[in-house]
Amino acid sequence: MPKNWWKILISVPMIAIVYVPLLLLWLEFKEMPFVEFAWWRYSLSFLMLWGGVILLMWAYVELISKGSGVLELNIPTSKLVKSGPYKYVRNPMADGLILILFGEALYFKSLYIFLWSILIAAAIMLYIIYVEEYKPVSY
């Protein structure tokens, strides 16, 4: 596996949307739960999960191609991106990640993942407010 894939596998989004929810499922149910069939819950969680993934990937592609940026928290893009999902939403990558987490909580009907989703959403929003509104920009 190339080195770039290892960076993705141990990145903060992967930890937040894959590894921690798996740990929380195990803590809550002591095993992977068998989810009983509820078509409305599966449908809504499917839309949330894949909508979040598509939004996240679309934003990433736009950021790399139009903003000449990289997926690093401390490395800003060299150009302001105003196309793609950035045309409609200020932080589509954060919104995609939050959608994925709430979709996981709904799919597994897990209170722990739901609480984790709220915690991550609050942390992301507070971080974005701090970085974009209050932190002085130095060029």
XYZ file of N, CA, C and O in Angstrom, residues 16-96:
324
model
N -12.438 9.751 13.308
C -13.730 10.258 13.787
C -14.919 9.488 13.229
O -15.893 9.266 13.941
N -14.861 9.050 11.959
C -16.049 8.432 11.362
C -15.976 6.912 11.267
O -16.987 6.278 10.966
N -14.822 6.318 11.531
C -14.731 4.853 11.443
C -14.305 4.232 12.766
O -15.041 3.441 13.357
N -13.127 4.577 13.253
C -12.550 3.865 14.392
C -13.282 4.149 15.705
O -13.593 3.234 16.450
N -13.550 5.423 15.996
C -14.258 5.740 17.247
C -15.684 5.185 17.237
O -16.106 4.583 18.228
N -16.470 5.333 16.140
C -17.798 4.707 16.149
C -17.764 3.187 16.331
O -18.631 2.630 17.017
N -16.785 2.515 15.757
C -16.673 1.067 15.981
C -16.404 0.753 17.447
O -16.991 -0.170 18.018
N -15.538 1.532 18.064
C -15.258 1.354 19.489
C -16.511 1.633 20.324
O -16.828 0.885 21.247
N -17.249 2.684 19.975
C -18.467 3.014 20.710
C -19.537 1.941 20.538
O -20.270 1.633 21.488
N -19.645 1.364 19.342
C -20.594 0.257 19.138
C -20.234 -0.923 20.028
O -21.104 -1.550 20.632
N -18.961 -1.224 20.094
C -18.543 -2.343 20.932
C -18.822 -2.047 22.406
O -19.289 -2.905 23.138
N -18.553 -0.800 22.847
C -18.816 -0.436 24.237
C -20.312 -0.484 24.567
O -20.694 -0.889 25.662
N -21.137 -0.072 23.620
C -22.574 -0.019 23.870
C -23.218 -1.402 23.812
O -24.044 -1.743 24.644
N -22.848 -2.208 22.826
C -23.517 -3.486 22.620
C -22.654 -4.700 22.978
O -23.132 -5.810 22.965
N -21.368 -4.483 23.231
C -20.389 -5.545 23.513
C -20.213 -6.514 22.340
O -19.600 -7.548 22.466
N -20.807 -6.188 21.229
C -20.640 -6.938 19.975
C -21.217 -6.065 18.866
O -21.880 -5.073 19.131
N -20.965 -6.438 17.649
C -21.571 -5.704 16.554
C -23.059 -6.033 16.539
O -23.436 -7.205 16.509
N -23.912 -5.024 16.607
C -25.342 -5.301 16.732
C -25.939 -5.821 15.434
O -25.529 -5.434 14.352
N -26.910 -6.703 15.579
C -27.701 -7.118 14.440
C -28.842 -6.129 14.335
O -29.680 -6.031 15.223
N -28.834 -5.353 13.280
C -29.818 -4.285 13.135
C -31.071 -4.861 12.490
O -31.007 -5.410 11.398
N -32.205 -4.755 13.209
C -33.446 -5.248 12.624
C -33.863 -4.340 11.475
O -33.526 -3.170 11.444
N -34.610 -4.900 10.557
C -34.947 -4.176 9.346
C -36.031 -3.134 9.604
O -37.086 -3.448 10.140
N -35.747 -1.917 9.260
C -36.728 -0.833 9.260
C -36.424 -0.013 8.011
O -35.411 0.685 7.967
N -37.246 -0.162 6.990
C -36.944 0.429 5.685
C -36.727 1.930 5.761
O -35.861 2.470 5.090
N -37.497 2.652 6.579
C -37.348 4.098 6.644
C -36.007 4.483 7.263
O -35.364 5.437 6.827
N -35.586 3.735 8.287
C -34.311 4.047 8.935
C -33.134 3.728 8.009
O -32.172 4.493 7.915
N -33.232 2.578 7.325
C -32.177 2.237 6.369
C -32.104 3.254 5.239
O -31.022 3.662 4.833
N -33.255 3.659 4.742
C -33.276 4.619 3.630
C -32.677 5.953 4.045
O -31.833 6.512 3.334
N -33.112 6.460 5.186
C -32.602 7.748 5.651
C -31.113 7.681 5.989
O -30.336 8.575 5.632
N -30.691 6.597 6.649
C -29.275 6.476 6.988
C -28.429 6.301 5.725
O -27.318 6.825 5.640
N -28.958 5.584 4.733
C -28.260 5.434 3.446
C -28.060 6.797 2.795
O -26.949 7.116 2.343
N -29.127 7.608 2.758
C -29.011 8.947 2.163
C -28.025 9.816 2.941
O -27.237 10.554 2.341
N -28.056 9.739 4.258
C -27.147 10.552 5.066
C -25.700 10.095 4.890
O -24.805 10.929 4.687
N -25.473 8.784 4.971
C -24.105 8.260 4.837
C -23.515 8.586 3.472
O -22.437 9.175 3.376
N -24.207 8.199 2.415
C -23.649 8.394 1.076
C -23.714 9.850 0.640
O -22.852 10.309 -0.115
N -24.705 10.591 1.121
C -24.723 12.031 0.857
C -23.514 12.711 1.483
O -22.880 13.573 0.878
N -23.182 12.304 2.702
C -22.006 12.847 3.372
C -20.713 12.474 2.665
O -19.817 13.307 2.501
N -20.625 11.219 2.220
C -19.418 10.777 1.498
C -19.274 11.546 0.189
O -18.180 12.024 -0.151
N -20.367 11.682 -0.552
C -20.314 12.397 -1.838
C -19.957 13.865 -1.616
O -19.109 14.415 -2.329
N -20.571 14.496 -0.621
C -20.260 15.894 -0.306
C -18.797 16.050 0.091
O -18.107 16.969 -0.375
N -18.301 15.152 0.914
C -16.911 15.196 1.365
C -15.940 15.031 0.193
O -14.992 15.810 0.051
N -16.189 14.061 -0.662
C -15.308 13.820 -1.809
C -15.375 14.957 -2.831
O -14.346 15.377 -3.375
N -16.578 15.454 -3.086
C -16.750 16.560 -4.018
C -16.002 17.792 -3.527
O -15.286 18.455 -4.286
N -16.129 18.094 -2.246
C -15.426 19.240 -1.674
C -13.912 19.038 -1.741
O -13.165 19.972 -2.038
N -13.460 17.817 -1.480
C -12.031 17.525 -1.527
C -11.479 17.729 -2.937
O -10.439 18.357 -3.114
N -12.188 17.224 -3.933
C -11.742 17.373 -5.322
C -11.706 18.853 -5.715
O -10.749 19.311 -6.346
N -12.738 19.603 -5.340
C -12.753 21.037 -5.645
C -11.611 21.766 -4.943
O -10.982 22.639 -5.517
N -11.350 21.409 -3.707
C -10.287 22.047 -2.935
C -8.928 21.797 -3.579
O -8.112 22.710 -3.695
N -8.693 20.575 -4.013
C -7.412 20.241 -4.628
C -7.281 20.873 -6.016
O -6.254 21.469 -6.346
N -8.333 20.768 -6.834
C -8.226 21.236 -8.218
C -8.329 22.751 -8.349
O -7.554 23.366 -9.069
N -9.271 23.371 -7.662
C -9.480 24.817 -7.821
C -8.722 25.652 -6.793
O -8.358 26.790 -7.064
N -8.491 25.106 -5.616
C -7.851 25.883 -4.559
C -6.376 25.623 -4.416
O -5.701 26.264 -3.623
N -5.866 24.665 -5.185
C -4.453 24.277 -5.096
C -4.070 23.988 -3.647
O -3.032 24.409 -3.172
N -4.929 23.274 -2.955
C -4.697 22.993 -1.554
C -4.411 21.535 -1.288
O -4.386 20.707 -2.191
N -4.181 21.235 -0.039
C -3.967 19.873 0.417
C -4.856 19.650 1.639
O -5.317 20.595 2.267
N -5.086 18.403 1.978
C -5.948 18.083 3.108
C -5.134 18.079 4.397
O -4.863 17.054 4.988
N -4.719 19.246 4.815
C -3.974 19.433 6.060
C -4.612 20.593 6.809
O -4.960 21.609 6.213
N -4.757 20.459 8.119
C -5.418 21.516 8.887
C -4.625 22.813 8.919
O -5.190 23.885 8.918
N -3.319 22.723 8.952
C -2.511 23.930 9.116
C -1.934 24.461 7.813
O -1.138 25.378 7.837
N -2.324 23.908 6.681
C -1.841 24.398 5.389
C -3.041 24.937 4.612
O -3.859 24.158 4.132
N -3.180 26.265 4.506
C -4.334 26.822 3.796
C -4.192 26.674 2.284
O -3.093 26.472 1.763
N -5.309 26.791 1.587
C -5.265 26.764 0.131
C -4.676 28.076 -0.363
O -4.703 29.090 0.320
N -4.147 28.046 -1.573
C -3.561 29.261 -2.118
C -4.597 30.134 -2.815
O -4.345 31.300 -3.074
N -5.771 29.564 -3.127
C -6.851 30.316 -3.777
C -8.160 30.037 -3.058
O -8.379 28.941 -2.553
N -9.031 31.040 -3.044
C -10.361 30.877 -2.465
C -11.224 30.063 -3.421
O -11.313 30.377 -4.607
N -11.848 29.022 -2.914
C -12.691 28.154 -3.737
C -14.138 28.605 -3.575
O -14.659 28.658 -2.464
N -14.786 28.948 -4.715
C -16.181 29.381 -4.694
C -17.048 28.552 -5.633
O -18.137 28.960 -5.981
N -16.563 27.404 -6.041
C -17.334 26.566 -6.966
C -17.650 25.227 -6.303
O -17.169 24.933 -5.209
N -18.447 24.438 -6.991
C -18.818 23.135 -6.455
C -19.664 23.300 -5.207
O -20.513 24.192 -5.124
N -19.433 22.475 -4.182
C -20.244 22.584 -2.971
C -19.948 23.865 -2.184
O -20.776 24.319 -1.406
N -18.772 24.446 -2.415
C -18.421 25.688 -1.731
C -19.293 26.851 -2.197
O -19.348 27.884 -1.551
N -19.971 26.679 -3.321
C -20.906 27.682 -3.816
C -22.153 27.753 -2.923
O -22.774 28.795 -2.792
N -22.491 26.629 -2.279
C -23.730 26.544 -1.496
C -23.502 26.481 0.011
O -24.362 26.906 0.775
N -22.377 25.916 0.423
C -22.114 25.672 1.837
C -20.724 26.206 2.172
O -19.792 26.050 1.383
N -20.571 26.785 3.342
C -19.279 27.367 3.711
C -18.216 26.305 3.995
O -17.060 26.466 3.641
N -18.599 25.215 4.656
C -17.652 24.157 5.013
C -18.224 22.787 4.643
O -18.662 22.043 5.523
N -18.220 22.449 3.364
C -18.846 21.186 2.960
C -18.133 19.938 3.482
O -18.783 18.918 3.701
N -16.845 20.014 3.723
C -16.150 18.835 4.250
C -16.606 18.553 5.679
O -16.835 17.407 6.051
N -16.753 19.581 6.467
C -17.246 19.409 7.839
C -18.695 18.927 7.822
O -19.063 18.025 8.587
N -19.506 19.497 6.944
C -20.905 19.071 6.857
C -21.010 17.619 6.401
O -21.854 16.868 6.904
N -20.167 17.203 5.470
C -20.163 15.814 5.021
C -19.777 14.862 6.141
O -20.404 13.808 6.322
